[in-house]
JSON list of C-alpha atoms in Angstrom, two decimals:
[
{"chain": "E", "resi": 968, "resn": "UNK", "atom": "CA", "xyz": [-12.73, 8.42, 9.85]},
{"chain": "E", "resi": 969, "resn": "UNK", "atom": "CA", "xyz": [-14.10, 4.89, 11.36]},
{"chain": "E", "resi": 970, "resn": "UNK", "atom": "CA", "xyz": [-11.12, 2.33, 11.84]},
{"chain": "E", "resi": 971, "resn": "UNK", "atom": "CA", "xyz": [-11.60, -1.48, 11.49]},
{"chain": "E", "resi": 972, "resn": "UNK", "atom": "CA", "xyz": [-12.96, -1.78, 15.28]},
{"chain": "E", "resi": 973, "resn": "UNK", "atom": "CA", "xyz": [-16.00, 0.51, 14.16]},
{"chain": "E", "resi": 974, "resn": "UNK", "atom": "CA", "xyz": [-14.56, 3.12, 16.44]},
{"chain": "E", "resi": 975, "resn": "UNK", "atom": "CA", "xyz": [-13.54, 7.13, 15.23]},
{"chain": "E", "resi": 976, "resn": "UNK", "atom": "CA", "xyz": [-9.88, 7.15, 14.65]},
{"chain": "E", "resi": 977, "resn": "UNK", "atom": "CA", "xyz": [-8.26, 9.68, 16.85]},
{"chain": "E", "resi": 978, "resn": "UNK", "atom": "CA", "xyz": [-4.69, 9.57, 15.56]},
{"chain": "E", "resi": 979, "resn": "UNK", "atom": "CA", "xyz": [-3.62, 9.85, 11.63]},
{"chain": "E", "resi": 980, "resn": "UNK", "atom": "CA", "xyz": [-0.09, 8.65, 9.68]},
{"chain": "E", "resi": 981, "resn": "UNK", "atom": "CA", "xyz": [1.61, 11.81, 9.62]},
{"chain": "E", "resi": 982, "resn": "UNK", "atom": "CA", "xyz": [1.49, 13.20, 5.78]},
{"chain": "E", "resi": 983, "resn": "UNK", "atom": "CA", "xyz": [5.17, 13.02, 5.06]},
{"chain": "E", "resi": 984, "resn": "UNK", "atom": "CA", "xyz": [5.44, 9.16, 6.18]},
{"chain": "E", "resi": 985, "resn": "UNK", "atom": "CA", "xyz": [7.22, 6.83, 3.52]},
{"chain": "E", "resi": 986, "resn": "UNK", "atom": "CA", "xyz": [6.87, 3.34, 4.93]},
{"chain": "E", "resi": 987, "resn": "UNK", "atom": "CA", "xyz": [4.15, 1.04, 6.40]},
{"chain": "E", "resi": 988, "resn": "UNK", "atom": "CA", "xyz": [7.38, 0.65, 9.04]},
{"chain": "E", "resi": 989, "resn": "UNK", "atom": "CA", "xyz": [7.94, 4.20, 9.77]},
{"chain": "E", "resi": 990, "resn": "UNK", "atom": "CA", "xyz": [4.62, 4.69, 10.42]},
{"chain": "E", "resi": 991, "resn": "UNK", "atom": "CA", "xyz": [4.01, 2.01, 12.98]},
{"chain": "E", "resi": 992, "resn": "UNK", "atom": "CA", "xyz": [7.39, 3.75, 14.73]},
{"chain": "E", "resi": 993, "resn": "UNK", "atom": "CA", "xyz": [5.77, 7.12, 14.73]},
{"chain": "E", "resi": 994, "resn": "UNK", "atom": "CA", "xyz": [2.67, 6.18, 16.22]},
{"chain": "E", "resi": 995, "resn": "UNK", "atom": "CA", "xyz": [3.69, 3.92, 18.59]},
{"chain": "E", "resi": 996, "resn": "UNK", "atom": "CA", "xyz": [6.67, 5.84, 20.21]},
{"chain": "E", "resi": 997, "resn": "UNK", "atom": "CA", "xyz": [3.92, 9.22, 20.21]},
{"chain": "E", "resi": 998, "resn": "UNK", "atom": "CA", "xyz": [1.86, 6.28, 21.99]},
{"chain": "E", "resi": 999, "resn": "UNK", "atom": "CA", "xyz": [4.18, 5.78, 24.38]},
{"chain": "E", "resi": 1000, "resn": "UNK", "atom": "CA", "xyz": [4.02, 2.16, 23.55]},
{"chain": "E", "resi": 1001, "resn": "UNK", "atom": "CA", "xyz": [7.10, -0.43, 24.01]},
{"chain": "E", "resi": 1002, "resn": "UNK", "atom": "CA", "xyz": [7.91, -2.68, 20.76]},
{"chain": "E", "resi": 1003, "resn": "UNK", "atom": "CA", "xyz": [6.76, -5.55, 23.59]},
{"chain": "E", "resi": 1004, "resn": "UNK", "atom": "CA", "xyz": [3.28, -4.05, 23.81]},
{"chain": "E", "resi": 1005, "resn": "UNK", "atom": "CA", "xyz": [2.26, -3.10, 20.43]},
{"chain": "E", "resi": 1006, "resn": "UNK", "atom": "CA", "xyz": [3.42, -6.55, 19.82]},
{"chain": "E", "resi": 1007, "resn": "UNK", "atom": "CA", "xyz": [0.81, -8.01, 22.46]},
{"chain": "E", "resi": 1008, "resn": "UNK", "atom": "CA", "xyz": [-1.84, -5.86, 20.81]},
{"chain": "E", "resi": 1009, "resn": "UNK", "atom": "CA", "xyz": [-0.66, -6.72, 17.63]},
{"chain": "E", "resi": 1010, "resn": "UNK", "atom": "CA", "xyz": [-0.42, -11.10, 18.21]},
{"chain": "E", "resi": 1011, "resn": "UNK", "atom": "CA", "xyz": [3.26, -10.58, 17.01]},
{"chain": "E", "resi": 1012, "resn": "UNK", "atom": "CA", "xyz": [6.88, -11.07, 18.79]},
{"chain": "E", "resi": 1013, "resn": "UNK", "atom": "CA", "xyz": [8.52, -7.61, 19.63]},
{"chain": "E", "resi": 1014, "resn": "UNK", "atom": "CA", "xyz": [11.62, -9.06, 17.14]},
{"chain": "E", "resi": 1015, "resn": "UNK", "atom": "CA", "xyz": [9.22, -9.14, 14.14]},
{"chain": "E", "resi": 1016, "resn": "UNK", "atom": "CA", "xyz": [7.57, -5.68, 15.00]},
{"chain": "E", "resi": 1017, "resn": "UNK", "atom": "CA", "xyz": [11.56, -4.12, 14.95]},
{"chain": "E", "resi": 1018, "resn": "UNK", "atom": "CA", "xyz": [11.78, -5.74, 12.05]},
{"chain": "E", "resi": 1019, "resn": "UNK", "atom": "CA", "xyz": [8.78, -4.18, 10.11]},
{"chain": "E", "resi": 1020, "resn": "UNK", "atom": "CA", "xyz": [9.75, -0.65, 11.63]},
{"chain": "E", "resi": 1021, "resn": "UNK", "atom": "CA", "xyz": [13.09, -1.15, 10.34]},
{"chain": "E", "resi": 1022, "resn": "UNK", "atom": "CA", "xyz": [11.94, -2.13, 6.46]},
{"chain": "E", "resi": 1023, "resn": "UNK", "atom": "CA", "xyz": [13.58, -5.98, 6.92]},
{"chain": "E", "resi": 1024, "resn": "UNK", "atom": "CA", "xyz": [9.79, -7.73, 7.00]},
{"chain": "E", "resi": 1025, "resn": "UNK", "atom": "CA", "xyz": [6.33, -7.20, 5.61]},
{"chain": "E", "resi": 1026, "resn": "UNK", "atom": "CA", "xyz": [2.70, -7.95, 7.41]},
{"chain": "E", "resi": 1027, "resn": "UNK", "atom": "CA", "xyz": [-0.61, -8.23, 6.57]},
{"chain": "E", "resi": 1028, "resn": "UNK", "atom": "CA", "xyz": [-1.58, -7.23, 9.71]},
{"chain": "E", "resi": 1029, "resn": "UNK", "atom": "CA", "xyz": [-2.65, -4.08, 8.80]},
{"chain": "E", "resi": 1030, "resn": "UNK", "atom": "CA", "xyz": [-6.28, -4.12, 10.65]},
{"chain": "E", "resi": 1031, "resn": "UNK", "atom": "CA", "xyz": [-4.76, -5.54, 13.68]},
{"chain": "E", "resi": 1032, "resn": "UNK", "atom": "CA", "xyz": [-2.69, -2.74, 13.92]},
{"chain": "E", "resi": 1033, "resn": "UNK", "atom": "CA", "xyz": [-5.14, 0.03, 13.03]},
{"chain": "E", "resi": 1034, "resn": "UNK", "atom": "CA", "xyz": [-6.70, -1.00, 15.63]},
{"chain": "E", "resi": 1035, "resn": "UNK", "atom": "CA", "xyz": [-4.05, -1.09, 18.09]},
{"chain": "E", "resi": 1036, "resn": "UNK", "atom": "CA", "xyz": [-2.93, 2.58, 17.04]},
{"chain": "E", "resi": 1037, "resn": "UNK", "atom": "CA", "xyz": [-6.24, 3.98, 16.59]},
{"chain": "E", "resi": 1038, "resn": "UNK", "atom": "CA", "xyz": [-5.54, 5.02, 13.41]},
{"chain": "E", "resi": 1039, "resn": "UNK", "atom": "CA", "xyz": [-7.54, 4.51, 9.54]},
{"chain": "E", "resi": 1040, "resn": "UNK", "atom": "CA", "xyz": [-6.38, 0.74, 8.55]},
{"chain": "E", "resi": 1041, "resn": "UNK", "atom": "CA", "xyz": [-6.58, 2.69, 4.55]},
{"chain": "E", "resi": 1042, "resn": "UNK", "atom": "CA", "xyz": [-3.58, 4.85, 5.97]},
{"chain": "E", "resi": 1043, "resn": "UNK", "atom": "CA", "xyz": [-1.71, 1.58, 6.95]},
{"chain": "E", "resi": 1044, "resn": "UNK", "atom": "CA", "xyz": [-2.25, 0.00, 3.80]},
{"chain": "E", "resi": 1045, "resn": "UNK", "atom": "CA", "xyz": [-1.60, 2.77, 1.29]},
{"chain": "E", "resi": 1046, "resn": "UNK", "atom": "CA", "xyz": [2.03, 2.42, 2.67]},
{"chain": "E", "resi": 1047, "resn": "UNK", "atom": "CA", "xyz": [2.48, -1.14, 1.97]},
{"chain": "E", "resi": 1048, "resn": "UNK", "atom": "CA", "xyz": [4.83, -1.67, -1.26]},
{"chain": "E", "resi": 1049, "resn": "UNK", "atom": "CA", "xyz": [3.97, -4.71, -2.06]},
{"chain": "E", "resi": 1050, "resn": "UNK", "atom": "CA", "xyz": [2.43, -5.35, -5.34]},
{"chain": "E", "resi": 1051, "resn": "UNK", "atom": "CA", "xyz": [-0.66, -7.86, -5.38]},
{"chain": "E", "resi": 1052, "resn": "UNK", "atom": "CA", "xyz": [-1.00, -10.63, -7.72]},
{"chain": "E", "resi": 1053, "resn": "UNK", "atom": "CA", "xyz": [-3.96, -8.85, -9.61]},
{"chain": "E", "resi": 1054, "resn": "UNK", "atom": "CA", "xyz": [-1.85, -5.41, -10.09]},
{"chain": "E", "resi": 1055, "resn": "UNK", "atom": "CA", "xyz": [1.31, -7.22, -11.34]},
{"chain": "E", "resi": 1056, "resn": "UNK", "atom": "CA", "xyz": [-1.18, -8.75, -14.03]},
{"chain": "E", "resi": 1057, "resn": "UNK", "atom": "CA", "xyz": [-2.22, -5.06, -14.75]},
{"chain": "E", "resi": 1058, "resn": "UNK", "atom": "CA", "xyz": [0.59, -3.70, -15.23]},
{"chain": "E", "resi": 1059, "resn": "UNK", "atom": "CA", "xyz": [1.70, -6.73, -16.93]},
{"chain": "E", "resi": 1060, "resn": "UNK", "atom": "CA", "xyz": [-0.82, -6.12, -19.41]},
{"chain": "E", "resi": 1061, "resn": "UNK", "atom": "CA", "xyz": [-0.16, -2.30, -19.73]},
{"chain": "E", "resi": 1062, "resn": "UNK", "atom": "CA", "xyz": [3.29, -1.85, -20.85]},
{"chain": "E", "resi": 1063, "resn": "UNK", "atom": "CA", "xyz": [3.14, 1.58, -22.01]},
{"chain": "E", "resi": 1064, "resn": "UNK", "atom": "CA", "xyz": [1.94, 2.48, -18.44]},
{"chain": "E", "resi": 1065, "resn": "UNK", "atom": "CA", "xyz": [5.07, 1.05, -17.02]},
{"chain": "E", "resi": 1066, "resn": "UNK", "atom": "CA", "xyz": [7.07, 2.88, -19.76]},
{"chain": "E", "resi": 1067, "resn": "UNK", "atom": "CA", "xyz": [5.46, 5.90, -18.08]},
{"chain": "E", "resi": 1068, "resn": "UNK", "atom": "CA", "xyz": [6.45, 5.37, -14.49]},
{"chain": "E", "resi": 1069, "resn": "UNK", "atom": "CA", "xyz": [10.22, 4.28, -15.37]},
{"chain": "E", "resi": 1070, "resn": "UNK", "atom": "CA", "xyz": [9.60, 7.96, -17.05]},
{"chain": "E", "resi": 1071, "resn": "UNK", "atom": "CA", "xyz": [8.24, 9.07, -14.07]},
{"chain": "E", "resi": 1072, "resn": "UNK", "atom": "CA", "xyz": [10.68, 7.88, -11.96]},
{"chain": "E", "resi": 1073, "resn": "UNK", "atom": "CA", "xyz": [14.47, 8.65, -14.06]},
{"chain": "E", "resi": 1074, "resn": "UNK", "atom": "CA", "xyz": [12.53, 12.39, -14.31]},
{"chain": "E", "resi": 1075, "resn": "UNK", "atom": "CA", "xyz": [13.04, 13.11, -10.68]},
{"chain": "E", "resi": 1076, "resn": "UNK", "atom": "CA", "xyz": [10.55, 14.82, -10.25]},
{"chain": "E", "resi": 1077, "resn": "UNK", "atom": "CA", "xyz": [7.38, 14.17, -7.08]},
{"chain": "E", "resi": 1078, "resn": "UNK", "atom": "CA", "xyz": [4.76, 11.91, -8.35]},
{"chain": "E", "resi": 1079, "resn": "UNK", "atom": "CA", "xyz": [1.50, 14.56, -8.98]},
{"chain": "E", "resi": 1080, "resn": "UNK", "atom": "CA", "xyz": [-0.63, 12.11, -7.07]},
{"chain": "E", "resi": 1081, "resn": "UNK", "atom": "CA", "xyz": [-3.36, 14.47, -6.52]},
{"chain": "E", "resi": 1082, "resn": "UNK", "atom": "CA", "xyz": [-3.21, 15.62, -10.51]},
{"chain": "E", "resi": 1083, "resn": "UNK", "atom": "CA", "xyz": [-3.39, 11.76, -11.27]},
{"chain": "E", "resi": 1084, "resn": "UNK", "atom": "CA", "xyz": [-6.42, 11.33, -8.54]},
{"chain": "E", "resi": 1085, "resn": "UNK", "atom": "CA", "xyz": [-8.05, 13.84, -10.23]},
{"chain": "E", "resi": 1086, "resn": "UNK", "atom": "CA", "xyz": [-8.22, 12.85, -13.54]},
{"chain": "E", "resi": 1087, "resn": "UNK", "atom": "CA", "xyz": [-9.66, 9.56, -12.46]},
{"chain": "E", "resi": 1088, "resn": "UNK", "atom": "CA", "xyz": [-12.61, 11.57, -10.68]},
{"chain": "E", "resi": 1089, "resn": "UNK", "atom": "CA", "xyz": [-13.73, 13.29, -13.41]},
{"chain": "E", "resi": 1090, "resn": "UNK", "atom": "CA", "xyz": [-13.73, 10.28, -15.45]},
{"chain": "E", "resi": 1091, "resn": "UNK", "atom": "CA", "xyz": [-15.30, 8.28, -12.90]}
]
């Protein structure tokens, strides 16, 4: 896997992550990095870093620090929660899938990602 700097990614978001912030945690402390010098990597203060680690902010940032943890930017941004303007429209215009995740979600059951992913392979 190549990561934004061109570069093989050595390191991978461990599978049972669930947060762009507790992934940036992981990494870093297995690292051995300080919040102060992922920050410096990063172009961030070591305040806003704790912050994203801790779930109180959100970044963009995500090839920045791909980079800086040698790790697949895709990993970093699967993890981010935010919704983009184009996929609130979406589902916005799909109310019967959003019936389905509230479904989904009150059922309490795991999401069958892989089931969903593929279903839109073979229909690909």
């Amino acid at each position: 896997m190549v990561n934004i700097t061109g570069r093989m990614a050595a390191r991978h978001v461990p599978p049972d992550v669930k947060s762009l912030g507790e992934a940036v945690r992981i990494l870093r402390e297995d690292q051995g990095l300080t919040l102060r010098a992922l920050a410096e990597k990063v172009g961030v203060t070591a305040p806003f870093l704790s912050d994203l680690e801790h779930g109180r902010r959100q970044t963009d940032r995500h090839e920045k620090l791909a980079a800086a943890l040698n790790v697949p930017v895709d990993e970093l941004r699967q993890l981010d929660s935010r919704l983009s303007p184009d996929l609130k429209d979406w589902l916005a215009a799909n109310p019967k899938l959003v019936a389905l995740l509230k479904d989904m979600q009150s059922s309490g059951r795991p999401v069958p990602l892989e089931a969903l992913r593929s279903t839109l392979r073979r229909r690909g």
